[in-house]
Short mmCIF file of C-alpha atoms and ligand atoms in Angstrom, two decimals:
data_model
loop_
_atom_site.label_atom_id
_atom_site.label_comp_id
_atom_site.label_asym_id
_atom_site.label_seq_id
_atom_site.Cartn_x
_atom_site.Cartn_y
_atom_site.Cartn_z
CA UNK G 1 -21.09 -13.22 -15.71
CA UNK G 2 -21.70 -14.65 -12.86
CA UNK G 3 -19.43 -15.77 -10.19
CA UNK G 4 -16.42 -13.31 -9.30
CA UNK G 5 -12.80 -14.18 -10.16
CA UNK G 6 -9.93 -13.31 -8.02
CA UNK G 7 -6.71 -11.40 -9.62
CA UNK G 8 -3.84 -13.39 -8.71
CA UNK G 9 -1.27 -11.38 -10.85
CA UNK G 10 -1.79 -8.36 -12.90
CA UNK G 11 0.40 -7.23 -15.81
CA UNK G 12 0.51 -4.79 -18.38
CA UNK G 13 -2.25 -5.60 -20.76
CA UNK G 14 -3.53 -8.69 -19.01
CA UNK G 15 -4.38 -10.42 -15.72
CA UNK G 16 -4.36 -14.01 -14.12
CA UNK G 17 -7.31 -14.92 -12.45
CA UNK G 18 -8.81 -17.88 -10.49
CA UNK G 19 -12.45 -18.66 -9.40
CA UNK G 20 -12.99 -16.14 -6.28
CA UNK G 21 -15.26 -18.92 -4.87
CA UNK G 22 -14.53 -22.41 -3.76
CA UNK G 23 -10.87 -23.49 -3.40
CA UNK G 24 -8.67 -21.33 -5.31
CA UNK G 25 -6.57 -24.32 -7.33
CA UNK G 26 -6.17 -24.90 -10.51
CA UNK G 27 -4.27 -23.09 -13.30
CA UNK G 28 -5.02 -19.35 -13.59
CA UNK G 29 -6.90 -18.14 -16.54
CA UNK G 30 -5.14 -14.92 -18.23
CA UNK G 31 -7.38 -12.37 -19.39
CA UNK G 32 -6.48 -9.46 -21.84
CA UNK G 33 -7.52 -6.00 -20.91
CA UNK G 34 -8.81 -3.53 -23.18
CA UNK G 35 -6.40 -0.98 -24.69
CA UNK G 36 -5.96 1.06 -21.62
CA UNK G 37 -5.35 -2.05 -19.58
CA UNK G 38 -8.66 -0.43 -17.59
CA UNK G 39 -12.04 -1.76 -16.46
CA UNK G 40 -14.84 0.46 -17.40
CA UNK G 41 -17.29 -0.33 -14.46
CA UNK G 42 -17.87 -0.88 -10.98
CA UNK G 43 -21.25 -2.57 -10.44
CA UNK G 44 -22.92 -1.26 -7.53
CA UNK G 45 -20.15 1.24 -6.76
CA UNK G 46 -21.03 4.76 -6.10
CA UNK G 47 -21.05 6.80 -9.46
CA UNK G 48 -17.88 8.49 -9.36
CA UNK G 49 -16.18 5.17 -8.92
CA UNK G 50 -17.83 3.93 -11.89
CA UNK G 51 -14.50 5.58 -13.42
CA UNK G 52 -11.83 3.64 -15.55
CA UNK G 53 -9.84 1.48 -12.94
CA UNK G 54 -6.89 -0.89 -13.23
CA UNK G 55 -7.46 -4.17 -11.67
CA UNK G 56 -4.92 -4.98 -8.96
CA UNK G 57 -3.80 -8.47 -7.55
CA UNK G 58 -6.49 -9.21 -5.00
CA UNK G 59 -9.33 -7.50 -6.94
CA UNK G 60 -12.51 -9.36 -7.28
CA UNK G 61 -13.64 -9.10 -11.11
CA UNK G 62 -16.22 -10.19 -13.39
CA UNK G 63 -15.81 -11.72 -16.84
CA UNK G 64 -18.26 -11.62 -19.75
CA UNK G 65 -20.12 -15.03 -20.55
CA UNK G 66 -17.31 -16.22 -22.73
CA UNK G 67 -15.04 -15.80 -19.78
CA UNK G 68 -12.65 -13.95 -22.34
CA UNK G 69 -13.31 -10.22 -21.37
CA UNK G 70 -13.20 -8.23 -18.26
CA UNK G 71 -16.44 -6.54 -17.71
CA UNK G 72 -16.30 -5.16 -14.09
CA UNK G 73 -14.44 -4.68 -10.85
CA UNK G 74 -16.11 -5.33 -7.47
CA UNK G 75 -15.84 -2.48 -4.81
CA UNK G 76 -12.82 -2.87 -2.97
CA UNK G 77 -12.87 -3.27 0.94
CA UNK G 78 -9.44 -2.06 1.50
CA UNK G 79 -6.29 -1.00 -1.00
CA UNK G 80 -2.63 -0.67 -0.47
CA UNK G 81 -1.83 2.47 -2.53
CA UNK G 82 1.32 3.98 -3.56
CA UNK G 83 1.71 7.54 -5.24
CA UNK G 84 1.74 7.38 -9.05
CA UNK G 85 3.83 9.49 -11.25
CA UNK G 86 0.94 8.88 -14.05
CA UNK G 87 -1.16 11.41 -15.65
CA UNK G 88 -4.31 9.34 -15.51
CA UNK G 89 -4.13 8.56 -11.90
CA UNK G 90 -3.07 10.11 -8.63
CA UNK G 91 -2.43 6.44 -6.95
CA UNK G 92 -1.62 3.21 -8.05
CA UNK G 93 -3.22 0.11 -6.23
CA UNK G 94 -0.70 -2.34 -5.29
CA UNK G 95 -3.11 -4.83 -3.57
CA UNK G 96 -6.71 -4.94 -3.10
CA UNK G 97 -9.05 -6.43 -0.38
CA UNK G 98 -6.36 -7.02 2.15
CA UNK G 99 -6.83 -7.38 5.72
CA UNK G 100 -3.16 -7.72 7.19
CA UNK G 101 -0.20 -5.88 5.95
CA UNK G 102 3.05 -7.42 6.88
CA UNK G 103 5.74 -4.78 7.28
CA UNK G 104 8.82 -6.72 6.77
CA UNK G 105 12.10 -5.52 7.88
CA UNK G 106 15.33 -7.26 8.47
CA UNK G 107 17.30 -7.30 11.89
CA UNK G 108 20.57 -7.70 10.21
CA UNK G 109 21.69 -5.29 8.77
CA UNK G 110 20.13 -3.18 11.53
CA UNK G 111 16.41 -2.34 11.21
CA UNK G 112 15.64 1.27 9.64
CA UNK G 113 13.07 2.76 12.01
CA UNK G 114 12.21 5.53 9.47
CA UNK G 115 11.44 3.13 6.87
CA UNK G 116 8.91 1.12 9.09
CA UNK G 117 7.39 4.48 9.98
CA UNK G 118 6.87 4.94 6.37
CA UNK G 119 5.63 1.47 5.78
CA UNK G 120 3.26 1.51 8.53
CA UNK G 121 1.67 4.82 7.27
CA UNK G 122 1.26 3.09 4.30
CA UNK G 123 -0.51 0.11 6.16
CA UNK G 124 -2.75 2.25 8.00
CA UNK G 125 -4.17 4.24 4.82
CA UNK G 126 -4.68 0.93 3.23
CA UNK G 127 -7.36 0.11 5.95
CA UNK G 128 -5.90 -3.12 6.96
CA UNK G 129 -4.38 -3.98 9.94
CA UNK G 130 -0.43 -3.64 10.09
CA UNK G 131 1.60 -6.13 11.85
CA UNK G 132 5.59 -5.78 11.75
CA UNK G 133 7.97 -8.60 11.07
CA UNK G 134 11.49 -8.52 12.11
CA UNK G 135 13.28 -11.06 10.17
CA UNK G 136 16.73 -12.88 10.40
CA UNK G 137 16.53 -12.88 14.16
CA UNK G 138 19.03 -15.98 13.75
CA UNK G 139 21.78 -13.40 12.78
CA UNK G 140 21.61 -11.19 15.99
CA UNK G 141 22.46 -11.77 19.59
CA UNK G 142 19.40 -10.00 21.19
CA UNK G 143 16.26 -10.19 18.68
CA UNK G 144 14.01 -9.53 21.70
CA UNK G 145 15.56 -6.29 22.49
CA UNK G 146 15.92 -5.15 19.06
CA UNK G 147 11.98 -5.82 18.59
CA UNK G 148 11.35 -3.57 21.87
CA UNK G 149 13.13 -1.05 20.22
CA UNK G 150 11.02 -1.31 16.74
CA UNK G 151 7.95 -1.62 18.85
CA UNK G 152 8.54 1.95 19.98
CA UNK G 153 7.85 3.23 16.67
CA UNK G 154 5.08 0.99 16.04
CA UNK G 155 2.32 2.03 18.24
CA UNK G 156 -0.42 -0.24 18.73
CA UNK G 157 0.94 -2.55 16.20
CA UNK G 158 2.07 -6.07 16.95
CA UNK G 159 6.04 -6.79 16.28
CA UNK G 160 7.33 -10.05 15.83
CA UNK G 161 11.02 -11.01 15.43
CA UNK G 162 11.28 -14.27 13.49
CA UNK G 163 13.75 -16.70 11.94
CA UNK G 164 12.68 -18.57 9.04
CA UNK G 165 16.20 -20.50 8.72
CA UNK G 166 15.20 -21.44 12.67
CA UNK G 167 11.53 -22.00 12.09
CA UNK G 168 11.43 -19.39 15.16
CA UNK G 169 8.55 -17.02 15.92
CA UNK G 170 6.44 -18.16 12.98
CA UNK G 171 3.42 -19.04 15.08
CA UNK G 172 1.91 -15.73 15.47
CA UNK G 173 2.06 -15.20 11.91
CA UNK G 174 0.50 -18.38 11.06
CA UNK G 175 -2.46 -17.67 13.41
CA UNK G 176 -3.21 -14.97 11.05
CA UNK G 177 -3.90 -17.16 8.35
CA UNK G 178 -7.43 -17.70 8.85
CA UNK G 179 -9.91 -19.08 5.99
CA UNK G 180 -10.66 -16.11 3.91
CA UNK G 181 -7.95 -13.64 5.17
CA UNK G 182 -5.60 -11.82 2.72
CA UNK G 183 -1.95 -10.72 3.99
CA UNK G 184 0.43 -8.77 1.96
CA UNK G 185 4.17 -8.33 2.57
CA UNK G 186 5.65 -5.15 2.16
CA UNK G 187 9.27 -4.26 2.85
CA UNK G 188 12.63 -3.57 1.01
CA UNK G 189 14.20 -5.87 -1.09
CA UNK G 190 16.28 -8.55 0.63
CA UNK G 191 14.37 -8.42 3.80
CA UNK G 192 12.96 -12.12 3.63
CA UNK G 193 9.67 -11.53 2.35
CA UNK G 194 9.47 -14.27 -0.34
CA UNK G 195 11.26 -16.68 1.91
CA UNK G 196 8.69 -15.84 4.78
CA UNK G 197 5.69 -15.97 2.16
CA UNK G 198 7.33 -19.64 1.44
CA UNK G 199 7.55 -20.28 5.24
CA UNK G 200 3.88 -19.51 5.73
CA UNK G 201 2.58 -21.19 2.47
CA UNK G 202 4.60 -24.42 3.71
CA UNK G 203 6.11 -25.08 -0.02
CA UNK G 204 8.43 -23.02 -2.39
CA UNK G 205 6.21 -20.73 -4.09
CA UNK G 206 8.28 -17.66 -4.73
CA UNK G 207 12.01 -17.44 -5.65
CA UNK G 208 14.28 -16.22 -3.04
CA UNK G 209 17.76 -15.08 -3.40
CA UNK G 210 20.88 -13.82 -2.03
CA UNK G 211 21.57 -10.14 -2.29
CA UNK G 212 24.15 -9.67 -4.86
CA UNK G 213 27.24 -7.43 -3.45
CA UNK G 214 27.28 -4.01 -5.18
CA UNK G 215 23.78 -3.35 -6.41
CA UNK G 216 21.92 -5.03 -3.39
CA UNK G 217 19.55 -6.73 -5.64
CA UNK G 218 19.06 -10.49 -4.99
CA UNK G 219 19.52 -12.95 -8.10
CA UNK G 220 16.07 -14.06 -7.42
CA UNK G 221 14.54 -10.74 -6.84
CA UNK G 222 10.81 -10.56 -6.82
CA UNK G 223 9.77 -8.70 -9.88
CA UNK G 224 6.06 -8.66 -9.92
CA UNK G 225 3.31 -8.85 -7.07
CA UNK G 226 1.83 -12.16 -6.71
CA UNK G 227 -1.34 -13.58 -5.08
CA UNK G 228 -0.76 -17.31 -3.67
CA UNK G 229 -3.94 -19.12 -2.33
CA UNK G 230 -2.91 -21.31 0.48
CA UNK G 231 -4.51 -24.81 1.15
CA UNK G 232 -6.18 -23.39 4.38
CA UNK G 233 -7.94 -20.77 2.65
CA UNK G 234 -6.04 -17.69 3.44
CA UNK G 235 -4.40 -15.62 0.63
CA UNK G 236 -0.87 -14.23 0.56
CA UNK G 237 0.51 -11.56 -1.50
CA UNK G 238 4.23 -11.18 -2.21
CA UNK G 239 5.52 -8.13 -3.59
CA UNK G 240 8.82 -6.66 -4.77
CA UNK G 241 10.59 -4.27 -2.24
CA UNK G 242 9.00 -0.61 -2.70
CA UNK G 243 11.14 2.20 -2.95
CA UNK G 244 10.67 4.66 -0.32
CA UNK G 245 9.76 7.37 -2.66
CA UNK G 246 6.32 7.22 -3.91
CA UNK G 247 4.64 6.04 -0.67
CA UNK G 248 1.45 7.78 -0.07
CA UNK G 249 1.68 9.96 3.08
CA UNK G 250 -1.78 10.84 4.25
CA UNK G 251 -2.81 12.93 7.30
CA UNK G 252 -5.19 10.40 8.64
CA UNK G 253 -2.70 7.49 8.41
CA UNK G 254 0.05 9.98 10.09
CA UNK G 255 -2.13 10.81 13.17
CA UNK G 256 -2.08 6.61 13.60
CA UNK G 257 1.61 6.10 12.83
CA UNK G 258 2.63 9.16 15.05
CA UNK G 259 0.19 9.16 17.52
CA UNK G 260 2.49 9.76 20.20
CA UNK G 261 3.89 12.98 18.45
CA UNK G 262 0.49 14.20 17.42
CA UNK G 263 -0.45 13.86 21.29
CA UNK G 264 2.35 16.09 22.27
CA UNK G 265 1.80 18.64 19.66
CA UNK G 266 -1.70 18.89 20.78
CA UNK G 267 -0.38 20.45 23.94
CA UNK G 268 1.38 23.18 22.08
CA UNK G 269 0.31 26.67 23.04
CA UNK G 270 -0.96 27.83 19.63
CA UNK G 271 -2.96 25.48 17.17
CA UNK G 272 -0.71 26.27 14.27
CA UNK G 273 2.65 25.92 16.25
CA UNK G 274 5.45 25.46 13.71
CA UNK G 275 7.35 23.71 16.66
CA UNK G 276 10.49 25.68 15.73
CA UNK G 277 10.65 28.93 18.58
CA UNK G 278 7.35 29.49 19.49
CA UNK G 279 6.79 29.76 23.19
CA UNK G 280 4.83 27.31 24.83
CA UNK G 281 5.87 24.65 22.15
CA UNK G 282 5.30 21.20 23.84
CA UNK G 283 7.17 19.53 21.21
CA UNK G 284 10.34 21.54 21.59
CA UNK G 285 9.89 20.52 25.46
CA UNK G 286 9.60 16.90 24.86
CA UNK G 287 12.69 17.08 22.67
CA UNK G 288 14.68 18.84 25.36
CA UNK G 289 13.29 16.13 27.83
CA UNK G 290 13.95 13.24 25.61
CA UNK G 291 10.41 12.33 25.60
CA UNK G 292 10.58 12.79 21.82
CA UNK G 293 13.47 11.51 19.83
CA UNK G 294 15.19 13.88 17.35
CA UNK G 295 14.80 11.07 14.50
CA UNK G 296 11.26 10.37 15.34
CA UNK G 297 10.54 14.02 15.15
CA UNK G 298 12.43 14.62 11.84
CA UNK G 299 10.65 11.70 10.33
CA UNK G 300 7.32 13.03 11.39
CA UNK G 301 8.25 16.63 9.88
CA UNK G 302 9.32 14.79 6.77
CA UNK G 303 6.32 12.61 5.89
CA UNK G 304 4.11 15.40 7.03
CA UNK G 305 5.43 17.62 4.28
CA UNK G 306 4.95 14.73 1.89
CA UNK G 307 1.45 14.54 2.80
CA UNK G 308 0.79 18.05 2.33
CA UNK G 309 2.48 18.33 -1.06
CA UNK G 310 0.40 15.13 -2.12
CA UNK G 311 -2.80 16.77 -0.94
CA UNK G 312 -1.85 19.99 -2.85
CA UNK G 313 -1.58 18.04 -5.79
CA UNK G 314 -4.56 16.10 -5.46
CA UNK G 315 -6.32 19.09 -5.37
CA UNK G 316 -5.09 20.70 -8.30
CA UNK G 317 -5.87 17.51 -10.27
CA UNK G 318 -9.42 17.41 -8.79
CA UNK G 319 -9.82 21.09 -9.83
CA UNK G 320 -8.74 20.41 -13.26
CA UNK G 321 -10.98 17.33 -13.61
CA UNK G 322 -13.93 19.46 -12.17
CA UNK G 323 -13.27 22.02 -14.68
CA UNK G 324 -13.10 19.39 -17.40
CA UNK G 325 -16.54 18.15 -16.13
CA UNK G 326 -18.39 21.60 -16.00
CA UNK G 327 -17.11 22.09 -19.72
CA UNK G 328 -18.48 19.01 -20.91
CA UNK G 329 -21.76 19.78 -19.19
CA UNK G 330 -22.26 23.24 -20.56
CA UNK G 331 -21.36 21.74 -23.86
CA UNK G 332 -24.04 19.49 -23.71
CA UNK G 333 -26.24 22.33 -22.48
CA UNK G 334 -25.35 24.38 -25.59
CA UNK G 335 -26.10 21.54 -27.85
CA UNK G 336 -29.44 20.69 -26.15
CA UNK G 337 -30.35 24.28 -26.94
CA UNK G 338 -29.19 24.30 -30.53
CA UNK G 339 -30.99 21.16 -31.02
CA UNK G 340 -29.75 17.64 -32.67
CA UNK G 341 -28.02 18.81 -35.61
CA UNK G 342 -28.48 22.57 -35.67
CA UNK G 343 -25.64 24.27 -37.52
CA UNK G 344 -22.98 25.89 -35.32
CA UNK G 345 -23.45 29.57 -34.58
N1 GDP V 401 19.65 -16.04 8.19
C1 GDP V 401 18.73 -15.71 7.80
N2 GDP V 401 18.58 -15.47 6.15
C2 GDP V 401 17.24 -15.46 5.70
C3 GDP V 401 15.93 -15.50 6.46
N3 GDP V 401 14.99 -14.97 5.77
C4 GDP V 401 15.62 -14.50 4.62
N4 GDP V 401 16.80 -14.87 4.81
C5 GDP V 401 17.67 -14.59 3.22
O1 GDP V 401 17.78 -13.50 2.84
C6 GDP V 401 17.85 -13.33 1.40
C7 GDP V 401 16.59 -12.41 0.74
O2 GDP V 401 15.47 -13.20 1.16
P1 GDP V 401 14.23 -13.03 0.18
O3 GDP V 401 13.12 -13.75 0.64
O4 GDP V 401 14.43 -13.09 -1.42
O5 GDP V 401 14.18 -11.28 0.38
P2 GDP V 401 12.78 -10.43 -0.47
O6 GDP V 401 13.61 -9.74 -1.24
O7 GDP V 401 12.39 -9.64 0.67
O8 GDP V 401 11.97 -11.27 -1.00
C8 GDP V 401 17.68 -14.87 0.96
O9 GDP V 401 19.20 -15.32 0.80
C9 GDP V 401 17.17 -15.41 2.25
O10 GDP V 401 17.97 -16.79 2.44
C10 GDP V 401 15.82 -15.70 7.99
O11 GDP V 401 15.40 -15.82 8.54
N5 GDP V 401 17.45 -16.11 8.39
MG1 MG V 402 11.21 -11.45 -3.14
ZN1 ZN V 403 4.93 23.16 18.90
#
């Protein structure tokens, strides 16, 4: 149990790991997880983190002396999370210890600005740096103009139009592949994520596919998250397309994604302005002036509502966990007073 291992793939019941130090070459080792598929300890983590956690791609883990059992999970420096419907946890970690989130969106068909805003919120929340990558530039007449439009909703975020087919625009992305840097691609199915990963890796590491007419799924749709160690020392994580539902909206991340709207709303006369019919509403004024588009306003409201809902749900769950903890503590207390082996009253 000395050197940490890097999770390159996380499946139900097992993870694939490679040594986290030194060149990440060689065949990954498969390590089965315990019954719940969870790790029981986080060495040096805060005590409430010593909960049972599910290892994710990008995690650094510790194995026992035999190298057959996962015994610990090192603290994460960042985590890309999505809302989970599961009962045991509120969120699911998609990727851990990520430095850059590449938000991948196609230029053809037209980019979906709402989806970019949503994925940027996911990226900001992770603690990593978001970068927008607009793919298939070879299929549209004015990729630069389209990139400018997207940049308007991607404040403080670099936006790059690229074509893997023509090997155009990839240089700024290759520059991000510094030794030790971990990049993850997120975006809809068919956006060209796996194609991009292959281009950046310089070889065919992920299967890619044409979109099938009808259901829009590729023949070679990526089905699992996978970490690809590059020879230069960077780590690239490919993911399947994430459906819009389940992306975690979070108030602080929304302040980043919608910094312009937040700034306008701060000028409303009333601090609790609902931006509907209130006098002195700066948001209504901005909508009338065209300073703020109806689309962006609606997108903001929608994600704000989702964030509020998720927060309430988290509170309910936290309260339930706290209640259970107190019940345990008081039971221990009574047990202590009765003394070991004392008969029940
Ligand atoms: N014309 C063009 N097609 C691309 C480009 N990048 C990806 N594609 C195509 O888009 C389709 C989906 O790509 P894929 O990488 O599997 O998408 P993923 O689902 O996001 O991983 C494939 O048929 C690719 O060949 C590009 O830069 N230009
Ligand atoms: Mg793919
Ligand atoms: Zn207002």
